[in-house]
Coordinates of C-alpha atoms in Angstrom, one line a residue:
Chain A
X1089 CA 59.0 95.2 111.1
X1090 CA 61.4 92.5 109.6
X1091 CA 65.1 94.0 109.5
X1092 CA 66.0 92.2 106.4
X1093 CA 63.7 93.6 104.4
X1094 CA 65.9 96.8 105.0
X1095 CA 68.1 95.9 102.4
X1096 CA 68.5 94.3 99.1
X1097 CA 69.3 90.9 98.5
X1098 CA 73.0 91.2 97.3
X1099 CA 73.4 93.6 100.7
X1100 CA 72.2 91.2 103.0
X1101 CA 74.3 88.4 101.6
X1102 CA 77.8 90.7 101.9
X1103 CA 76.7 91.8 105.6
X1104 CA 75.5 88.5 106.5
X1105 CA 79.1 87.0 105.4
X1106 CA 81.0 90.0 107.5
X1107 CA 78.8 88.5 110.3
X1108 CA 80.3 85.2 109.9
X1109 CA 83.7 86.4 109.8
X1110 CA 83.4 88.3 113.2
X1111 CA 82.2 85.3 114.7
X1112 CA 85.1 83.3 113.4
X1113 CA 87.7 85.5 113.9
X1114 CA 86.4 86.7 117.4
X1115 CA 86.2 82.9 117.8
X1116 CA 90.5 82.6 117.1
X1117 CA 91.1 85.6 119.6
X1118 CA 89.6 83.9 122.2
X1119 CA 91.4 80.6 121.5
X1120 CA 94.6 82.5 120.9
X1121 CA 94.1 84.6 124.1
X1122 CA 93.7 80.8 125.9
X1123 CA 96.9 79.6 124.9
X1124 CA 100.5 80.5 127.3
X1125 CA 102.2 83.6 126.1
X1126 CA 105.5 85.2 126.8
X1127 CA 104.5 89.1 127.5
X1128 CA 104.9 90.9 124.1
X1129 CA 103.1 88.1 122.4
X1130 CA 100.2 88.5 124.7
X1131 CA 100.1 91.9 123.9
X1132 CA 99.7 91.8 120.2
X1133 CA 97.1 89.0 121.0
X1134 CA 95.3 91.8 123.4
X1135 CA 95.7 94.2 120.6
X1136 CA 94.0 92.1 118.2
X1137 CA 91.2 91.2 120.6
X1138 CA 90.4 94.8 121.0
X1139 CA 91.0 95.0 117.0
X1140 CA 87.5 92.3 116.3
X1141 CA 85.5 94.3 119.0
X1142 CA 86.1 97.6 117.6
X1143 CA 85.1 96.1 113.8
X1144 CA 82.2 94.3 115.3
X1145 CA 81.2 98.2 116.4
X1146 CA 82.3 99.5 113.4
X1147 CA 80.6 97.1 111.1
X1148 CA 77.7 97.6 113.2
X1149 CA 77.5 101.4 112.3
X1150 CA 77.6 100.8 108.7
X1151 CA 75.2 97.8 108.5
X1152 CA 72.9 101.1 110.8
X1153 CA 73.7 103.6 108.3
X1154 CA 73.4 102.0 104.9
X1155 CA 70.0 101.3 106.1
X1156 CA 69.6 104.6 105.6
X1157 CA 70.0 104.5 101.9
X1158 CA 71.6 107.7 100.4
X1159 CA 70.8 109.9 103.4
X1160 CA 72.3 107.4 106.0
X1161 CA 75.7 106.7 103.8
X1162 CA 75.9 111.0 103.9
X1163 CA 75.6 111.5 107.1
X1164 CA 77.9 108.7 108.4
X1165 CA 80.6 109.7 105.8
X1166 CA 80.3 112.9 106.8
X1167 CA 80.5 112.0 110.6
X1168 CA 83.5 109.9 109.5
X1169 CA 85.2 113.2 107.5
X1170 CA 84.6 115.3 110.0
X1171 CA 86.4 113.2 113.0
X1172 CA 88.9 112.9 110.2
X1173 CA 90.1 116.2 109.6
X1174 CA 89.6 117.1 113.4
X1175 CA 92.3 114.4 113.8
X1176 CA 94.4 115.9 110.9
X1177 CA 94.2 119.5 112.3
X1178 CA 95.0 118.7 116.1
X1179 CA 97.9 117.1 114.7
X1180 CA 99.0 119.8 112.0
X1181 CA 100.9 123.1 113.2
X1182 CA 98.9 126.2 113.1
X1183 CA 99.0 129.4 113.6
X1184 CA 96.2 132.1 114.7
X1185 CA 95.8 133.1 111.3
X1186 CA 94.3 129.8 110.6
X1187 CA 91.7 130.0 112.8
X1188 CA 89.0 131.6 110.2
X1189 CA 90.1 129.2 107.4
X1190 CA 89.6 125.9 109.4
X1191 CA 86.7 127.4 110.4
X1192 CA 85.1 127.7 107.0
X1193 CA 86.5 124.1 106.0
X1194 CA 84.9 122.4 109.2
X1195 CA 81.6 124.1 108.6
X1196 CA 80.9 125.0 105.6
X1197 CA 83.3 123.4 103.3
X1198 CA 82.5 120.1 104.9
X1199 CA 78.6 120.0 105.2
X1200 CA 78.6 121.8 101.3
X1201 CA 80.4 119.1 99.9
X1202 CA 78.3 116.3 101.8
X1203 CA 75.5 118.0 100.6
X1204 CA 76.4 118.2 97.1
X1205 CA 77.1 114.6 97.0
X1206 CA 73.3 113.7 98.6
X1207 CA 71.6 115.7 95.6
X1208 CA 74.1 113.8 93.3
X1209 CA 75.4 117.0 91.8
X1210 CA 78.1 115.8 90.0
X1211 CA 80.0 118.6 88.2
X1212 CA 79.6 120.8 91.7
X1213 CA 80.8 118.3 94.7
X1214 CA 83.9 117.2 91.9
X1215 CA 85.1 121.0 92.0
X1216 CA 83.8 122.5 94.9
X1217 CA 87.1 121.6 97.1
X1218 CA 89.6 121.8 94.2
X1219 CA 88.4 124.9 92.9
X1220 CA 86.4 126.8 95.2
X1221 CA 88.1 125.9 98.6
X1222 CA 91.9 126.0 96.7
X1223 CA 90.8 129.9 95.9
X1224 CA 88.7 131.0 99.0
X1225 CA 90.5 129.7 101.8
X1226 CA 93.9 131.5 101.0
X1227 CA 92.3 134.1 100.4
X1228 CA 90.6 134.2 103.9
X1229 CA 94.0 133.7 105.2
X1230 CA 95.6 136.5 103.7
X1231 CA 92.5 138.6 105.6
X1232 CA 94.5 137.7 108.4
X1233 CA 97.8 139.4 106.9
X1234 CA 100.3 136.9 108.8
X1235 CA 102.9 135.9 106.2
X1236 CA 104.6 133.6 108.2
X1237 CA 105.1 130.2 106.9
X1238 CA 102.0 131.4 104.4
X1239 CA 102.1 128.8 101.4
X1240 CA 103.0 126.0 103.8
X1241 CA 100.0 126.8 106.2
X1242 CA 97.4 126.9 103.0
X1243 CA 98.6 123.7 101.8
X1244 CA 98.4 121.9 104.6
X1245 CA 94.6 123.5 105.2
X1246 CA 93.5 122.5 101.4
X1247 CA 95.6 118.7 102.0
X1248 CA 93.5 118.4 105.0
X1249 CA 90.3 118.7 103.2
X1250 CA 91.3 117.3 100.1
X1251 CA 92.0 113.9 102.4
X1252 CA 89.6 113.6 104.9
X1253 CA 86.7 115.1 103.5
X1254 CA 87.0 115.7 99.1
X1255 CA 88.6 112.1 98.7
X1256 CA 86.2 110.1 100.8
X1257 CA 83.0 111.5 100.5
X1258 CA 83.4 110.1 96.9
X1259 CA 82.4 106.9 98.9
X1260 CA 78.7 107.8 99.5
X1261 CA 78.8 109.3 95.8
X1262 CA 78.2 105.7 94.4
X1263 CA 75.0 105.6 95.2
X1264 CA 74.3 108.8 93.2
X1265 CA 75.8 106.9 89.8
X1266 CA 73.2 106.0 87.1
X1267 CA 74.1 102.6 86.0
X1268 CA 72.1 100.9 83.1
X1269 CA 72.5 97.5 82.8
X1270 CA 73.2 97.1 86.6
X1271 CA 69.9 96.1 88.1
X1272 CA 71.7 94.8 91.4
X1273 CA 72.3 97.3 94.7
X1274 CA 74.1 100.1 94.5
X1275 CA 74.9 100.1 97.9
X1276 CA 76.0 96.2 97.5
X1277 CA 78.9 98.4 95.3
X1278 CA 79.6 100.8 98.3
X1279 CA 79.6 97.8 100.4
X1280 CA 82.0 95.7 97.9
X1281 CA 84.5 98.8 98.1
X1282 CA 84.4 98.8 101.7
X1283 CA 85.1 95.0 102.1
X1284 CA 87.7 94.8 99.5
X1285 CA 89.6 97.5 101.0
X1286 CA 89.4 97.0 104.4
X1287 CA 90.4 93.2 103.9
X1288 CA 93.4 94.1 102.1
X1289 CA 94.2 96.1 105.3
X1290 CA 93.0 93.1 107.5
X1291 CA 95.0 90.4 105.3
X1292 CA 98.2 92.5 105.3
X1293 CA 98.3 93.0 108.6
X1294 CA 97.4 88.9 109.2
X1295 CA 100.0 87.9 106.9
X1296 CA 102.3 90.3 108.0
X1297 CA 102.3 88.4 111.7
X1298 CA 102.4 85.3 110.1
X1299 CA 104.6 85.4 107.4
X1300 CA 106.7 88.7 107.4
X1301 CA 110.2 88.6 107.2
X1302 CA 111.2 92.1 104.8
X1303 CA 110.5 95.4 105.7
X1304 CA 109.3 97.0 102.3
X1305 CA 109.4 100.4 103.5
X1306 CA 111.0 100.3 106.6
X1307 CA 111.9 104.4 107.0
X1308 CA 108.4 105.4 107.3
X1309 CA 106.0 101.9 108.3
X1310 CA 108.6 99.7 110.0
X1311 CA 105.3 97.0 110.7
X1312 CA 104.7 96.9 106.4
X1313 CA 106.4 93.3 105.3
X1314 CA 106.7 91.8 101.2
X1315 CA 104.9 89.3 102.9
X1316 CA 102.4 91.2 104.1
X1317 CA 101.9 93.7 101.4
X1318 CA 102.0 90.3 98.3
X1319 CA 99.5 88.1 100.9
X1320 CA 97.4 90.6 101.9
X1321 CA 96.7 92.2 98.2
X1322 CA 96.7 89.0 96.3
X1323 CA 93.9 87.7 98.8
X1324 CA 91.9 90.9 99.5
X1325 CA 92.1 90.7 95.4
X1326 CA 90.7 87.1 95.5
X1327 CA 87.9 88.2 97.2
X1328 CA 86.8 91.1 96.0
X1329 CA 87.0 88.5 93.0
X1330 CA 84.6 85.9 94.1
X1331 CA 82.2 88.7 95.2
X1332 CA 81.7 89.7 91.5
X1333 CA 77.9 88.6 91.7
X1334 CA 77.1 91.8 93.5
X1335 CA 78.6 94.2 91.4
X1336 CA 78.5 95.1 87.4
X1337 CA 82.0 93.6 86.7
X1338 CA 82.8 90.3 85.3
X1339 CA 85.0 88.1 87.8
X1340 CA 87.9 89.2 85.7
X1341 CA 87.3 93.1 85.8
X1342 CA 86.2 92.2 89.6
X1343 CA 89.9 91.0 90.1
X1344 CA 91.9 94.0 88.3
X1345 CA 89.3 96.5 89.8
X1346 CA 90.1 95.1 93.3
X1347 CA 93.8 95.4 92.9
X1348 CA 93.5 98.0 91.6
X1349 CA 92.0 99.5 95.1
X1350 CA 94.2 97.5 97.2
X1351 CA 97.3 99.1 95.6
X1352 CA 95.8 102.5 96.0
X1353 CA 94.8 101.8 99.7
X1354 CA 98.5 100.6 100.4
X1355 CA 99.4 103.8 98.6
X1356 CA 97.2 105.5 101.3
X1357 CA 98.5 104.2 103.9
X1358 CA 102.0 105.0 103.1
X1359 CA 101.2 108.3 102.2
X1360 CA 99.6 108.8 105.5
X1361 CA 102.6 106.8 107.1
X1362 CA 104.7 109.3 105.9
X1363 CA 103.0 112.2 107.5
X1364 CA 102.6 110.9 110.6
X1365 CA 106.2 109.9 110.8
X1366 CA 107.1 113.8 110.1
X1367 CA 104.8 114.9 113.0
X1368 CA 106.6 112.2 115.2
X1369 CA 103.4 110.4 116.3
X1370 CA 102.7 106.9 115.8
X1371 CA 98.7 107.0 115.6
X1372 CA 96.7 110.1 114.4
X1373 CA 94.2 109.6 117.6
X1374 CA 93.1 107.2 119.8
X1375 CA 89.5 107.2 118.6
X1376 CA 89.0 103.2 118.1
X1377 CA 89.9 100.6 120.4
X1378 CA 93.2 98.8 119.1
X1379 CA 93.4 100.4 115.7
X1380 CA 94.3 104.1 116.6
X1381 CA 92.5 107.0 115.4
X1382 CA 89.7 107.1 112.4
X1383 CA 92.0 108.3 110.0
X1384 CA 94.3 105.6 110.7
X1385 CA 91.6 103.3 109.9
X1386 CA 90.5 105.2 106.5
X1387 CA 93.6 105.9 105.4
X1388 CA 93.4 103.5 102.5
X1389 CA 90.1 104.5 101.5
X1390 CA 91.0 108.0 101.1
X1391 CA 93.2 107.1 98.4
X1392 CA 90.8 104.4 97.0
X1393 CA 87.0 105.7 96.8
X1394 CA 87.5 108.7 94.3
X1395 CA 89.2 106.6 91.9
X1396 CA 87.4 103.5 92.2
X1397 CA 84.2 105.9 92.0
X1398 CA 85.6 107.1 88.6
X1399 CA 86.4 103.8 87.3
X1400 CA 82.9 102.8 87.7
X1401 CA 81.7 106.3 86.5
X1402 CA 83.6 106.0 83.2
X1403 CA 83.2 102.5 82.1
X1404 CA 79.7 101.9 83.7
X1405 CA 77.8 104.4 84.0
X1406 CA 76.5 106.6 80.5
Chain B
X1396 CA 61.2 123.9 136.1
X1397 CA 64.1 126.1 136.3
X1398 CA 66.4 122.8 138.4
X1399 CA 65.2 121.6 134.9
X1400 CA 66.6 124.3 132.6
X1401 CA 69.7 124.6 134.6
X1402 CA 70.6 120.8 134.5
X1403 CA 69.5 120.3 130.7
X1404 CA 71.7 123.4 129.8
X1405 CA 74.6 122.0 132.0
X1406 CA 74.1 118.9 130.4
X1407 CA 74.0 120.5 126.8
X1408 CA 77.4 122.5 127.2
X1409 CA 78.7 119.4 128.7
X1410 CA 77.7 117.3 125.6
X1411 CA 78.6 120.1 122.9
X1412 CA 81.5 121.1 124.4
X1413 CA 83.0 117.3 124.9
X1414 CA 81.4 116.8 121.1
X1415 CA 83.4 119.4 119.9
X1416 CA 86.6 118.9 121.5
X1417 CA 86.5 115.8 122.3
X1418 CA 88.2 116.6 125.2
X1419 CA 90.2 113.9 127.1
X1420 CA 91.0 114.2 131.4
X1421 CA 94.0 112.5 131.8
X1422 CA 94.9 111.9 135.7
X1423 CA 98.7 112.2 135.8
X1424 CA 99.0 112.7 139.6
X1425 CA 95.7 112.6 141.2
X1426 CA 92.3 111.2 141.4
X1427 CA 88.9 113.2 141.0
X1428 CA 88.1 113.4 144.8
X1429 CA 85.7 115.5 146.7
X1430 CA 86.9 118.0 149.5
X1431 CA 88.8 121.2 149.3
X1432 CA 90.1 121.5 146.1
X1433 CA 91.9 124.4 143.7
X1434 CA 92.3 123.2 140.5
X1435 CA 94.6 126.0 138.7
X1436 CA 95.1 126.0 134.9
X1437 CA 96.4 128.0 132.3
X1438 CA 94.1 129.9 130.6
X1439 CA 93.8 130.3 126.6
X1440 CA 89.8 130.3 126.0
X1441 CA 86.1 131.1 127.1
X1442 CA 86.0 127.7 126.9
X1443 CA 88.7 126.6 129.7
X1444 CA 86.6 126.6 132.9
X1445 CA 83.7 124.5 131.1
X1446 CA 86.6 122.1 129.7
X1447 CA 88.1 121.2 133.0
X1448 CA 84.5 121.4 134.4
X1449 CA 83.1 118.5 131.9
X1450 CA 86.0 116.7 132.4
X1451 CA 85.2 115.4 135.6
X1452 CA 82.9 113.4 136.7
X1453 CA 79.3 114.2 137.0
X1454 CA 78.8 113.7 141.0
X1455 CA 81.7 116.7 141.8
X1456 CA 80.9 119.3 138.9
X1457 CA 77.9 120.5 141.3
X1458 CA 80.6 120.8 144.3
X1459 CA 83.4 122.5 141.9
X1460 CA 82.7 126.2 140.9
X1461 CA 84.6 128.0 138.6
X1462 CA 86.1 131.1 139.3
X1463 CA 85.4 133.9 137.1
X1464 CA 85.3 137.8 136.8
X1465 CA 82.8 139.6 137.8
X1466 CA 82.9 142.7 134.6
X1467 CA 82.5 139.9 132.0
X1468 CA 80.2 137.2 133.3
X1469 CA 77.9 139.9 135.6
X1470 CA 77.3 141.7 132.5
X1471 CA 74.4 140.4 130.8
X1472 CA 71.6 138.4 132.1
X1473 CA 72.4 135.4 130.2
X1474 CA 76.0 135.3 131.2
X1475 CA 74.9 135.9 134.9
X1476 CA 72.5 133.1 134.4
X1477 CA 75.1 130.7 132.9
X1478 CA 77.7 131.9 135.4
X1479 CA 76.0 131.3 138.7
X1480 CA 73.4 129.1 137.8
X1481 CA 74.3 126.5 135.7
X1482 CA 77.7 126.4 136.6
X1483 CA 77.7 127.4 140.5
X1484 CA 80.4 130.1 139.4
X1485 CA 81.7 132.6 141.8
X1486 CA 82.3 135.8 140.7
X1487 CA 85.4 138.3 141.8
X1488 CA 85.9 141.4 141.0
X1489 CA 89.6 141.3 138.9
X1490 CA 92.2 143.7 140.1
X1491 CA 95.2 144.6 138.3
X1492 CA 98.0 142.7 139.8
X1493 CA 99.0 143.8 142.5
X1494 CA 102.7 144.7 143.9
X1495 CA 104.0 142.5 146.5
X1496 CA 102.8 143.2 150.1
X1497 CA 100.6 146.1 148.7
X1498 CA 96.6 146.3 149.3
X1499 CA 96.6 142.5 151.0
X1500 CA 94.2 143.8 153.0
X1501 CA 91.8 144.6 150.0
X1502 CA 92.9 141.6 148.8
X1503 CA 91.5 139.1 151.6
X1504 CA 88.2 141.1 151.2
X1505 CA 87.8 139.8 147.5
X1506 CA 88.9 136.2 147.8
X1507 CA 86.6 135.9 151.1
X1508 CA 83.9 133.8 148.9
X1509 CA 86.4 131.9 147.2
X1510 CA 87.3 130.6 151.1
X1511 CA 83.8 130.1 151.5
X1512 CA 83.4 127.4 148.8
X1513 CA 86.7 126.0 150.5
X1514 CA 85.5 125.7 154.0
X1515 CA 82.7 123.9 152.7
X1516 CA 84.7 121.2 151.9
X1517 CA 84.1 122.1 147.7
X1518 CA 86.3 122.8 145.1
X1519 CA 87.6 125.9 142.9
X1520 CA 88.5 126.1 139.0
X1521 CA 90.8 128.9 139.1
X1522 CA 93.2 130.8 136.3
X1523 CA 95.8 132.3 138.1
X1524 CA 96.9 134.5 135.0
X1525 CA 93.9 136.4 135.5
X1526 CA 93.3 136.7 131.7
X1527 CA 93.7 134.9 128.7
X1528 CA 96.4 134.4 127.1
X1529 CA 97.5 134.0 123.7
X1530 CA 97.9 130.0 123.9
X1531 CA 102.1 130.2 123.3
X1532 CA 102.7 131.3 126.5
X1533 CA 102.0 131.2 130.0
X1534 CA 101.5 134.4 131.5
X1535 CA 103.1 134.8 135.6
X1536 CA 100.4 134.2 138.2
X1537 CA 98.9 136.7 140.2
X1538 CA 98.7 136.3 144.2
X1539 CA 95.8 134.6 145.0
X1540 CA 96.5 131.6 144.4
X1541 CA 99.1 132.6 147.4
X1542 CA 96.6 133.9 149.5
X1543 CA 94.6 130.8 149.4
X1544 CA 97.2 128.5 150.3
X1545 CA 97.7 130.3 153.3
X1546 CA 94.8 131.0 154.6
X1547 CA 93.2 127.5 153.7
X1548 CA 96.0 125.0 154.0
X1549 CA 94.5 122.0 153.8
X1550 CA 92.9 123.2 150.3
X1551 CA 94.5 120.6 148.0
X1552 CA 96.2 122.6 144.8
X1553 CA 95.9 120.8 141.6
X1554 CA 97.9 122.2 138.7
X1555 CA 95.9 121.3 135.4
X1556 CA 97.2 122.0 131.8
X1557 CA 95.0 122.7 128.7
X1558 CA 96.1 121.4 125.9
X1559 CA 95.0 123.0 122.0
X1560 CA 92.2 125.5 123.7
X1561 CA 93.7 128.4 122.7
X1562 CA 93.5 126.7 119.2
X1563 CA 89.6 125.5 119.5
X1564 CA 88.6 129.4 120.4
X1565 CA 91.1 131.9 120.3
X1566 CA 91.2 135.3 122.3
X1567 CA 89.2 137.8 119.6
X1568 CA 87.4 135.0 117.9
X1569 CA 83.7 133.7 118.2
X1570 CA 84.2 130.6 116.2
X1571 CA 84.7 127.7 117.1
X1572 CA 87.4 125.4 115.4
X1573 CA 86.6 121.9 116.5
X1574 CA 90.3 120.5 117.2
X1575 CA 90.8 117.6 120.0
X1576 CA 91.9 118.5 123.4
X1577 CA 93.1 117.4 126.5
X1578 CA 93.3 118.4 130.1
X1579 CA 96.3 116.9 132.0
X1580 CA 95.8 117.0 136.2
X1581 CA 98.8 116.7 138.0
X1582 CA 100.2 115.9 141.3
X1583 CA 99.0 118.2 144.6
X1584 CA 101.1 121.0 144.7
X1585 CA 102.7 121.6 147.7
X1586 CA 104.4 124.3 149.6
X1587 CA 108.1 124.5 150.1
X1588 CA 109.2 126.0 153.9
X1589 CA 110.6 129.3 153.4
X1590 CA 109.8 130.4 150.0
X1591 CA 109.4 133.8 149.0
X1592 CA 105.6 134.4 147.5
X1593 CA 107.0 135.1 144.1
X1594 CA 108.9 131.8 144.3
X1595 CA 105.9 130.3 145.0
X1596 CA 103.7 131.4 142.2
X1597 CA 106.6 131.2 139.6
X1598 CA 106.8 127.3 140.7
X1599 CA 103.4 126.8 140.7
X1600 CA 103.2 128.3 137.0
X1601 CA 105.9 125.7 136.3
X1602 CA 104.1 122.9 137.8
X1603 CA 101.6 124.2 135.2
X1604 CA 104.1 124.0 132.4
X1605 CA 105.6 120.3 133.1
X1606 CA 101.8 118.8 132.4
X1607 CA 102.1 120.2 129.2
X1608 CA 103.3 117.4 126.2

């Protein structure tokens, strides 16, 4: 069987330029990891080799699982939310009291809601967390009757879920939209998303080494430059931009939609930033090679899926 | 048929259990090696022994055997079947602790096997707290890690650390939480001339203690 006739057209033109871009970039580590260093710059040089392997593996996973359709985005989002919150909880303080909460969140909170999402019930998998999870899982706590430290344990419980799992299974809820007038891929959108976000992440970080000279929030993300953060948006933005072909926007909307998400992913990242530098670790896990844990690597598009889903929901879809 | 059903059941706990914790074996102080071997740990879960069991590598696991008591895992068929066939346990019958000097005698009588697997040149996963504790502490050792150092010498003691298992499957809890763990091996532990048994243990539980994070 042909592989490419596993996806549509617009699909195989996005994954087939992320191919290209490996190549390049894996291309410049190598040359960069030829050239004389003193020791920390071959460091951050080793660092960003083991960066372009892990996306080559990462890339590789969702160019698998998007072959998959609907099912295949589900189940690798949900893989994704679940390594997520495991990385969350290790790193969160609790107590034994907890321990039939986190339960119910890791196995039935978070296969319910990834369900929900694959039947494309709507009005359910938007409250499910929110409502149903905000009012059971205290309660389940209280079961335990240990007051201690009570309303900061359930928060950090429902924060957890609200993160990893609620905000980013909105990702594989695209595919679920109805959208008249659209008659490209749906999962081109999902893909578009993916690209524009993670390249803002990319370009920051890029410009960032190349160009950084002012920490912009230097209390909680000491590596997060002006440069970076006015490079890496304005070109992520660009792109997302010239990519308009594949999804229902017009190049303009494309551009305000994409800064839109690039904002909200820096917003993400600070967020998460902030948490991590109030646990006193650096990464949340050392899942992938050179980037740190998943969640380090999602953190922007907890922030940006649910609200670029409703965007699209409001203005494009009936 | 039944090498069959022992491997493929080692190999699933192995898989879930490294699935769900995702647990890590971080060599602080020694290398996985065969020989004579007690690898001592704190003890917070059911889980423990198959932790620091998975975590090394496939070749030793069939020449380490945990140590485990006999009223739990001789009770049912199916634990009796996990305990000493899949995972090449040996069983001891647990006595409460024991004041210093008293009933030695009975003592040497129950840790006989244990000295077995160590003259074979294999290795022991063993819990010197005896029980499981509740995760926040660790609990003082009972003698026999004592009496193995003296009566097998050349037995090298690893001290291991569990990190988080008391929070993956608590003492009075079924369920699982799947949280990410690590299990921390240290330097050999060593005898100091002249120490008192109590000294011993108390520094061994220490050893135990300066793994953790």
């Amino acid at each position: 069987m042909n592989p490419l006739t596993w996806y549509d057209a617009p699909v195989r033109a996005l994954l087939g330029g992320v191919f290209v871009l490996l190549v390049i970039a894996s291309l410049i580590g190598r040359g960069l990891a030829r050239r004389p260093q003193d020791g920390a710059g071959r460091a951050t040089i080793e660092n960003l080799n083991a960066r372009i392997r892990a996306w080559w593996l990462m890339c590789a996973l969702v160019a698998g699982a998007l072959a998959g359709g609907l099912s295949g985005a589900v189940l690798l989002f949900g893989a994704i939310s679940f390594l997520a919150l495991r990385e969350f909880v290790t790193l969160t303080p609790t107590r034994r009291a907890d321990h039939e909460p986190l339960f119910w969140a890791f196995f039935v909170f978070l296969p319910l809601q990834y369900w929900l999402v694959g039947t494309g019930w709507y009005g359910m998998f938007t409250i499910l967390i929110p409502v149903y999870g905000f009012l059971f899982l205290p309660l389940r706590s209280a079961l335990n009757a240990d007051a201690q430290g009570f309303l900061a344990r359930t928060a950090r419980t429902q924060w957890a879920l609200m993160v990893c799992v609620y905000c980013v299974s909105h990702a594989p809820a695209l595919l679920t939209l109805e959208l008249p007038g659209f008659d490209g891929s749906r999962v081109a959108l999902l893909l578009w998303l993916l690209l524009v976000v993670q390249l803002s992440d990319v370009l920051q970080y890029v410009w960032g080494k190349l160009a950084g000279r002012r920490p912009i929030v230097p209390r909680l993300s000491p590596n997060k430059t002006v440069e970076g953060f006015a490079g890496g948006i304005g070109s992520a933005s660009l792109i997302g931009m010239l990519l308009a072909p594949v999804t229902p926007f017009t190049h303009g909307q494309a551009f305000g939609i994409a800064l839109l998400v690039c904002l909200l992913g820096f917003a993400g990242g600070l967020v998460m930033s902030a948490i991590k530098r109030d646990a006193g670790i650096k990464d949340f896990g050392a899942m992938i090679e050179g980037h740190g844990g998943v969640l380090d690597r999602i953190d922007s598009l907890c922030f940006s899926a649910p609200v670029f889903f409703h965007v699209v929901r409001y203005f494009w879809s009936p | 048929m039944r090498r069959l059903a022992r491997r493929g059941a080692a190999l699933l706990l192995v898989g879930l259990c490294r699935g769900l914790t995702g647990v890590r074996a971080l060599w602080l102080g020694s290398l996985p090696a065969a020989g004579a071997r007690v690898y001592f740990a704190n003890h917070a879960s059911h889980l423990d022994g198959l932790v620091i069991w998975a975590a090394l590598p496939p070749a030793l696991r069939t020449r380490t055997h945990p140590v485990a008591a006999r009223d739990y895992w001789d009770a049912t068929p199916l634990r009796r079947w996990l305990a000493l066939q899949v995972f090449g346990a040996v069983l001891i019958d647990r006595q409460p602790a024991t004041a210093a000097g008293e009933a030695d005698a009975a003592r040497a009588d129950v840790l006989a096997p244990l000295l077995a697997v160590l003259e074979r040149g294999e290795a022991l996963i063993l819990f010197p707290e005896g029980t499981r504790g509740d995760g926040e502490t660790v609990q003082p050792f009972r003698s026999g890690l004592w009496q193995l150092a003296q009566r097998c010498p050349r037995a090298e003691l690893i001290p291991v650390h569990l990190e988080n298992l008391n929070r993956v499957l608590p003492k009075g809890s079924m369920l699982p939480v799947p949280l990410l763990c690590a299990a921390r091996f240290g330097a050999r532990f060593l005898p100091v001339d002249g120490e008192t048994r109590a000294d011993y243990l108390e520094r061994a539980r220490q050893a135990v203690l300066a793994l953790a994070r």
